[in-house]
């Protein structure tokens, strides 16, 4: 087979050197034309008549490349033999052209034919992934950059990739930078700080467009999970809690329940209640989990009519609020002397 090929190549080269190229013609056609489409009226363009094509056994010589175009001797025209995909044939190379010869015998004649394949916008910009996921702390500062995937458009020139857009634009803006190597880097830049308490999941759409007519586009979803930081202190539901208790109330009597809330997540929002050490602290106790305030000592109206305690509501990240509890002790006429004195009056 090698000898056969070599023989033909040598034959072709020797034939070429013996014969002269009689003329050349160029055509320009769009890619993807269907089989049988007209490329050009070769007989007319080369000034040959149909009879000569037949008697000269006119044929196409492409060397070792595929034959996308065929010669119809009856009509004297070149037709599409196999659909031409410019992207498969030339990739990013421009211009894209097929070169071949038309050979006639008796006498031997050569004609050079060039068919330029014009790009059509038959590829949209495509992202390799349909979505990209990010986890970004709400502490990320404005100016923080996140590199995004690029899109690829196999077409060339205006039919290739032109620009990107990112929506919505509430928190991020898009920056694309052309590098010296011709590659464009796409980044989203944090513009307005994130707030997990307002929005924990953010969904954006990155769109790439080409410049074809009609314009084609490709999209990728960007999913952002905003990670919590402890940026909110607990807040007491009421600034002040009031309770009344009889001075004879037994230990374990519930005075009130304090409650605080914290908008952060997990341990940043988990609240523990406690009573800081003070004189009154010995008499009262708060359940650290549910804020129920109990009596654990004895009241004595004659000694103290009001107590004020501060219950601290603290999250696991160390931020706290103080919920004030004012306790009024109510009198049970437990002093027999005063009763006596009333009677004496
Ligand atoms: Ca194309
Ligand atoms: Ca395109
Ligand atoms: Ca918190
Ligand atoms: Ca937070």
XYZ file of N, CA, C and O in Angstrom, residues 122-202:
324
model
N -23.231 28.745 14.328
C -23.962 27.515 14.655
C -23.553 26.923 16.001
O -23.898 25.783 16.312
N -22.804 27.692 16.805
C -22.452 27.235 18.156
C -22.754 28.327 19.171
O -22.270 29.446 19.025
N -23.522 27.995 20.200
C -23.709 28.986 21.270
C -22.499 28.940 22.204
O -21.785 27.931 22.232
N -22.257 30.002 22.964
C -21.228 29.900 24.007
C -21.688 28.827 25.008
O -22.873 28.771 25.349
N -20.766 27.974 25.423
C -21.133 26.876 26.325
C -20.244 26.892 27.570
O -19.024 27.065 27.469
N -20.890 26.723 28.720
C -20.139 26.545 29.960
C -20.010 25.052 30.201
O -20.954 24.296 29.980
N -18.847 24.639 30.671
C -18.603 23.225 30.917
C -19.533 22.689 32.008
O -20.027 21.583 31.930
N -19.758 23.529 33.035
C -20.635 23.113 34.132
C -21.930 23.901 34.063
O -21.946 25.037 33.591
N -23.016 23.302 34.557
C -24.289 24.018 34.566
C -24.394 24.910 35.791
O -25.148 25.868 35.809
N -23.620 24.577 36.832
C -23.645 25.438 38.014
C -22.304 25.409 38.747
O -21.540 24.450 38.647
N -22.052 26.494 39.469
C -20.857 26.602 40.320
C -21.346 26.947 41.705
O -22.252 27.760 41.857
N -20.739 26.303 42.707
C -21.168 26.574 44.077
C -20.059 27.253 44.865
O -18.902 26.879 44.746
N -20.458 28.230 45.668
C -19.506 28.927 46.529
C -20.059 28.979 47.947
O -21.270 29.054 48.141
N -19.146 28.931 48.905
C -19.523 29.193 50.290
C -18.734 30.425 50.699
O -17.504 30.406 50.710
N -19.440 31.488 51.005
C -18.778 32.759 51.296
C -19.246 33.270 52.656
O -20.450 33.331 52.918
N -18.293 33.609 53.496
C -18.642 34.121 54.824
C -19.262 35.502 54.706
O -18.863 36.297 53.857
N -20.213 35.766 55.603
C -20.803 37.107 55.585
C -19.802 38.155 56.058
O -20.077 39.346 55.996
N -18.637 37.699 56.499
C -17.596 38.657 56.896
C -16.722 39.058 55.706
O -15.854 39.922 55.839
N -16.953 38.442 54.542
C -16.151 38.788 53.350
C -16.316 40.278 53.060
O -17.426 40.815 53.123
N -15.197 40.922 52.779
C -15.258 42.373 52.592
C -15.424 42.729 51.116
O -15.092 41.942 50.229
N -15.953 43.938 50.891
C -16.138 44.428 49.521
C -14.798 44.381 48.800
O -13.765 44.708 49.381
N -14.820 43.932 47.577
C -13.583 43.808 46.809
C -13.098 42.370 46.721
O -12.229 42.073 45.911
N -13.668 41.472 47.566
C -13.290 40.054 47.498
C -13.655 39.511 46.111
O -14.721 39.816 45.579
N -12.731 38.726 45.520
C -12.926 38.268 44.136
C -13.107 36.756 44.082
O -12.480 36.022 44.828
N -13.935 36.314 43.163
C -14.205 34.892 42.992
C -14.130 34.571 41.502
O -14.853 35.169 40.695
N -13.242 33.642 41.176
C -13.014 33.320 39.759
C -14.127 32.399 39.242
O -14.481 31.419 39.883
N -14.670 32.749 38.103
C -15.758 31.970 37.497
C -15.250 31.227 36.256
O -14.250 31.623 35.657
N -15.978 30.177 35.909
C -15.625 29.428 34.697
C -15.848 30.299 33.458
O -16.763 31.112 33.426
N -15.033 30.051 32.462
C -15.220 30.729 31.186
C -16.132 29.895 30.292
O -16.260 28.696 30.495
N -16.720 30.558 29.321
C -17.521 29.835 28.319
C -16.665 29.649 27.071
O -15.678 30.351 26.876
N -17.066 28.676 26.262
C -16.353 28.423 25.010
C -17.352 28.477 23.853
O -18.451 27.924 23.937
N -16.967 29.190 22.807
C -17.778 29.261 21.592
C -16.845 28.875 20.446
O -15.832 29.541 20.212
N -17.163 27.775 19.771
C -16.255 27.266 18.734
C -16.244 28.095 17.458
O -15.393 27.889 16.602
N -17.203 29.002 17.326
C -17.213 29.837 16.123
C -16.075 30.856 16.207
O -15.403 30.983 17.225
N -15.883 31.580 15.090
C -14.780 32.556 15.052
C -15.318 33.957 14.773
O -16.468 34.122 14.353
N -14.466 34.954 15.010
C -14.838 36.341 14.726
C -16.038 36.775 15.551
O -16.140 36.420 16.723
N -16.925 37.518 14.922
C -18.096 38.027 15.662
C -18.990 36.891 16.140
O -19.754 37.066 17.090
N -18.906 35.737 15.473
C -19.730 34.592 15.881
C -19.191 33.921 17.142
O -19.834 33.072 17.732
N -17.975 34.309 17.539
C -17.375 33.767 18.753
C -17.862 34.514 19.983
O -18.686 35.439 19.902
N -17.318 34.120 21.133
C -17.703 34.710 22.417
C -17.382 36.208 22.455
O -16.295 36.621 22.081
N -18.361 37.004 22.877
C -18.139 38.454 22.924
C -18.101 39.005 24.344
O -17.218 39.760 24.698
N -19.102 38.639 25.164
C -19.133 39.237 26.508
C -19.949 38.401 27.494
O -20.663 37.479 27.108
N -19.817 38.799 28.758
C -20.533 38.129 29.852
C -21.402 39.137 30.600
O -21.089 40.325 30.617
N -22.437 38.614 31.265
C -23.194 39.457 32.197
C -23.606 38.600 33.389
O -23.738 37.382 33.277
N -23.781 39.260 34.518
C -24.127 38.562 35.766
C -25.336 39.242 36.387
O -25.359 40.462 36.553
N -26.334 38.417 36.751
C -27.545 38.983 37.356
C -28.024 38.100 38.500
O -27.880 36.892 38.407
N -28.634 38.623 39.565
C -28.813 40.066 39.795
C -27.516 40.711 40.267
O -26.539 40.034 40.542
N -27.536 42.033 40.370
C -26.312 42.771 40.672
C -26.326 43.330 42.096
O -25.565 44.246 42.407
N -27.189 42.755 42.967
C -27.327 43.269 44.342
C -26.006 43.282 45.110
O -25.680 44.251 45.777
N -25.268 42.176 45.049
C -24.057 42.069 45.864
C -22.768 42.003 45.055
O -21.716 42.392 45.539
N -22.883 41.482 43.837
C -21.653 41.238 43.061
C -21.670 41.993 41.736
O -22.733 42.191 41.144
N -20.481 42.381 41.298
C -20.345 42.911 39.936
C -19.366 42.001 39.189
O -18.557 41.313 39.800
N -19.481 42.008 37.886
C -18.652 41.146 37.060
C -17.447 41.913 36.542
O -17.567 43.053 36.111
N -16.287 41.263 36.649
C -15.079 41.868 36.070
C -14.487 40.835 35.125
O -14.250 39.697 35.533
N -14.277 41.218 33.888
C -13.555 40.296 33.007
C -12.311 40.999 32.502
O -12.350 42.148 32.100
N -11.214 40.280 32.621
C -9.924 40.865 32.263
C -9.283 40.047 31.169
O -9.141 38.835 31.308
N -8.890 40.713 30.110
C -8.184 40.016 29.039
C -6.716 39.907 29.410
O -6.077 40.908 29.704
N -6.259 38.679 29.437
C -4.842 38.445 29.740
C -4.021 38.610 28.480
O -4.548 38.603 27.375
N -2.721 38.714 28.673
C -1.832 38.901 27.520
C -1.867 37.699 26.577
O -1.651 37.823 25.385
N -2.176 36.500 27.141
C -2.232 35.302 26.292
C -3.557 35.166 25.550
O -3.832 34.127 24.948
N -4.386 36.218 25.608
C -5.632 36.210 24.855
C -6.800 35.595 25.602
O -7.935 35.658 25.146
N -6.515 35.015 26.781
C -7.581 34.389 27.563
C -8.240 35.457 28.439
O -7.556 36.294 29.018
N -9.559 35.417 28.497
C -10.267 36.379 29.329
C -10.645 35.716 30.650
O -11.284 34.676 30.668
N -10.219 36.345 31.733
C -10.535 35.859 33.068
C -11.844 36.483 33.534
O -12.026 37.682 33.415
N -12.724 35.642 34.059
C -14.016 36.166 34.511
C -14.091 36.038 36.027
O -13.890 34.952 36.565
N -14.365 37.146 36.686
C -14.449 37.138 38.146
C -15.691 37.890 38.593
O -16.102 38.839 37.940
N -16.263 37.421 39.715
C -17.290 38.256 40.326
C -16.659 38.880 41.571
O -15.918 38.240 42.309
N -16.938 40.156 41.739
C -16.321 40.917 42.819
C -17.420 41.368 43.776
O -18.431 41.937 43.350
N -17.194 41.094 45.061
C -18.183 41.473 46.068
C -18.231 42.994 46.155
O -17.207 43.651 46.313
N -19.435 43.515 46.003
C -19.619 44.970 45.985
C -20.252 45.414 47.297
O -19.802 46.343 47.923
N -21.323 44.707 47.673
C -22.040 45.050 48.903
C -21.952 43.817 49.805
O -22.281 42.716 49.373
N -21.482 43.994 51.061
C -21.300 42.839 51.946
C -22.558 41.980 52.075
O -23.686 42.470 51.960
N -22.342 40.702 52.300
C -23.434 39.748 52.434
C -23.974 39.782 53.855
O -23.270 40.184 54.787
N -25.209 39.369 54.035
C -25.807 39.290 55.366
C -26.600 37.993 55.419
O -27.665 37.898 54.828
N -26.032 36.996 56.099
C -26.693 35.697 56.161
C -28.081 35.802 56.766
O -29.003 35.079 56.388
N -28.221 36.725 57.757
C -29.513 36.867 58.426
C -30.599 37.374 57.468
O -31.783 37.147 57.682
N -30.197 38.065 56.426
C -31.171 38.550 55.431
C -31.356 37.543 54.309
O -32.453 37.275 53.855
N -30.249 36.971 53.812
C -30.315 36.039 52.679
C -29.193 35.016 52.802
O -28.019 35.351 52.686
N -29.590 33.772 53.019
C -28.596 32.714 53.244
C -28.155 32.063 51.941
O -27.028 31.630 51.802
N -29.077 31.987 50.983
C -28.761 31.388 49.675
C -28.931 32.457 48.610
O -29.952 33.128 48.575
N -27.912 32.590 47.779
C -28.003 33.563 46.690
C -27.789 32.815 45.383
O -26.891 31.990 45.268
